[in-house]
Amino acid sequence: MINRAVDERVLIEMRVANDGPSVAVAYLLWFFLGIFAAHRFYLGRPGTAILQILSMFVLVGLVWLVVDLFLIPGMVRDKQEELRRSLGMHAR
């Protein structure tokens, strides 16, 4: 029984690593397409991505873009955890 639980956990972690978002990709999107909030779309946050794009017109978006530089790792972890929960539910 314990081996099966460990095997399921390993399988879930492999899926998260393969299917989940990447910090490196998120930063590349932030660097090259940050003005279009591509990193937020990539991380499954379309609502805040649209708000960020719209706020660019009043320069608040540029500050928000710099703040995202520090928020990206947490957003990736949140998305990975969401994927873990989803995969854990399907494994049972």
GROMACS .gro file of C-alpha atoms in nm:
model
   92
    1MET     CA    1   0.000   0.000   0.000
    2ILE     CA    2   0.282   0.242   0.086
    3ASN     CA    3   0.467   0.159  -0.237
    4ARG     CA    4   0.155   0.243  -0.437
    5ALA     CA    5   0.120   0.580  -0.262
    6VAL     CA    6   0.487   0.659  -0.329
    7ASP     CA    7   0.450   0.552  -0.693
    8GLU     CA    8   0.146   0.776  -0.734
    9ARG     CA    9   0.331   1.068  -0.576
   10VAL     CA   10   0.631   1.016  -0.806
   11LEU     CA   11   0.400   1.000  -1.107
   12ILE     CA   12   0.224   1.320  -1.002
   13GLU     CA   13   0.557   1.501  -0.954
   14MET     CA   14   0.674   1.384  -1.296
   15ARG     CA   15   0.353   1.517  -1.454
   16VAL     CA   16   0.392   1.849  -1.270
   17ALA     CA   17   0.751   1.878  -1.393
   18ASN     CA   18   0.651   1.796  -1.752
   19ASP     CA   19   0.312   1.963  -1.781
   20GLY     CA   20   0.341   2.244  -1.527
   21PRO     CA   21   0.468   2.593  -1.594
   22SER     CA   22   0.837   2.673  -1.595
   23VAL     CA   23   0.994   2.963  -1.408
   24ALA     CA   24   1.243   3.007  -1.693
   25VAL     CA   25   0.969   3.029  -1.957
   26ALA     CA   26   0.771   3.270  -1.738
   27TYR     CA   27   1.075   3.498  -1.704
   28LEU     CA   28   1.146   3.482  -2.078
   29LEU     CA   29   0.787   3.580  -2.151
   30TRP     CA   30   0.813   3.857  -1.891
   31PHE     CA   31   1.135   3.987  -2.048
   32PHE     CA   32   1.035   3.973  -2.414
   33LEU     CA   33   0.655   4.009  -2.402
   34GLY     CA   34   0.596   4.162  -2.060
   35ILE     CA   35   0.422   4.466  -2.204
   36PHE     CA   36   0.155   4.224  -2.332
   37ALA     CA   37   0.142   4.042  -1.994
   38ALA     CA   38   0.228   3.717  -2.171
   39HIS     CA   39   0.376   3.572  -1.851
   40ARG     CA   40   0.041   3.616  -1.671
   41PHE     CA   41  -0.149   3.450  -1.956
   42TYR     CA   42   0.105   3.165  -1.947
   43LEU     CA   43   0.053   3.122  -1.573
   44GLY     CA   44  -0.325   3.102  -1.608
   45ARG     CA   45  -0.411   3.452  -1.487
   46PRO     CA   46  -0.594   3.607  -1.782
   47GLY     CA   47  -0.799   3.848  -1.570
   48THR     CA   48  -0.498   4.017  -1.414
   49ALA     CA   49  -0.316   3.999  -1.749
   50ILE     CA   50  -0.588   4.208  -1.913
   51LEU     CA   51  -0.587   4.450  -1.619
   52GLN     CA   52  -0.211   4.482  -1.649
   53ILE     CA   53  -0.233   4.555  -2.021
   54LEU     CA   54  -0.501   4.818  -1.965
   55SER     CA   55  -0.305   4.977  -1.681
   56MET     CA   56  -0.006   5.029  -1.913
   57PHE     CA   57  -0.191   5.331  -2.051
   58VAL     CA   58  -0.157   5.511  -1.716
   59LEU     CA   59   0.198   5.386  -1.645
   60VAL     CA   60   0.081   5.187  -1.341
   61GLY     CA   61   0.132   4.880  -1.556
   62LEU     CA   62   0.505   4.946  -1.580
   63VAL     CA   63   0.536   4.942  -1.202
   64TRP     CA   64   0.322   4.629  -1.193
   65LEU     CA   65   0.551   4.472  -1.452
   66VAL     CA   66   0.855   4.532  -1.229
   67VAL     CA   67   0.669   4.390  -0.927
   68ASP     CA   68   0.590   4.077  -1.132
   69LEU     CA   69   0.964   4.018  -1.158
   70PHE     CA   70   0.949   3.913  -0.793
   71LEU     CA   71   0.606   3.748  -0.804
   72ILE     CA   72   0.671   3.503  -1.088
   73PRO     CA   73   0.823   3.221  -0.876
   74GLY     CA   74   0.523   3.225  -0.642
   75MET     CA   75   0.279   3.226  -0.933
   76VAL     CA   76   0.459   2.926  -1.085
   77ARG     CA   77   0.443   2.742  -0.749
   78ASP     CA   78   0.071   2.817  -0.722
   79LYS     CA   79   0.006   2.682  -1.072
   80GLN     CA   80   0.214   2.371  -1.001
   81GLU     CA   81   0.026   2.310  -0.675
   82GLU     CA   82  -0.305   2.347  -0.859
   83LEU     CA   83  -0.184   2.085  -1.108
   84ARG     CA   84  -0.075   1.854  -0.823
   85ARG     CA   85  -0.419   1.877  -0.662
   86SER     CA   86  -0.587   1.813  -0.995
   87LEU     CA   87  -0.368   1.512  -1.069
   88GLY     CA   88  -0.409   1.381  -0.714
   89MET     CA   89  -0.786   1.387  -0.750
   90HIS     CA   90  -0.767   1.193  -1.078
   91ALA     CA   91  -0.526   0.935  -0.935
   92ARG     CA   92  -0.777   0.820  -0.676
   0.00000   0.00000   0.00000
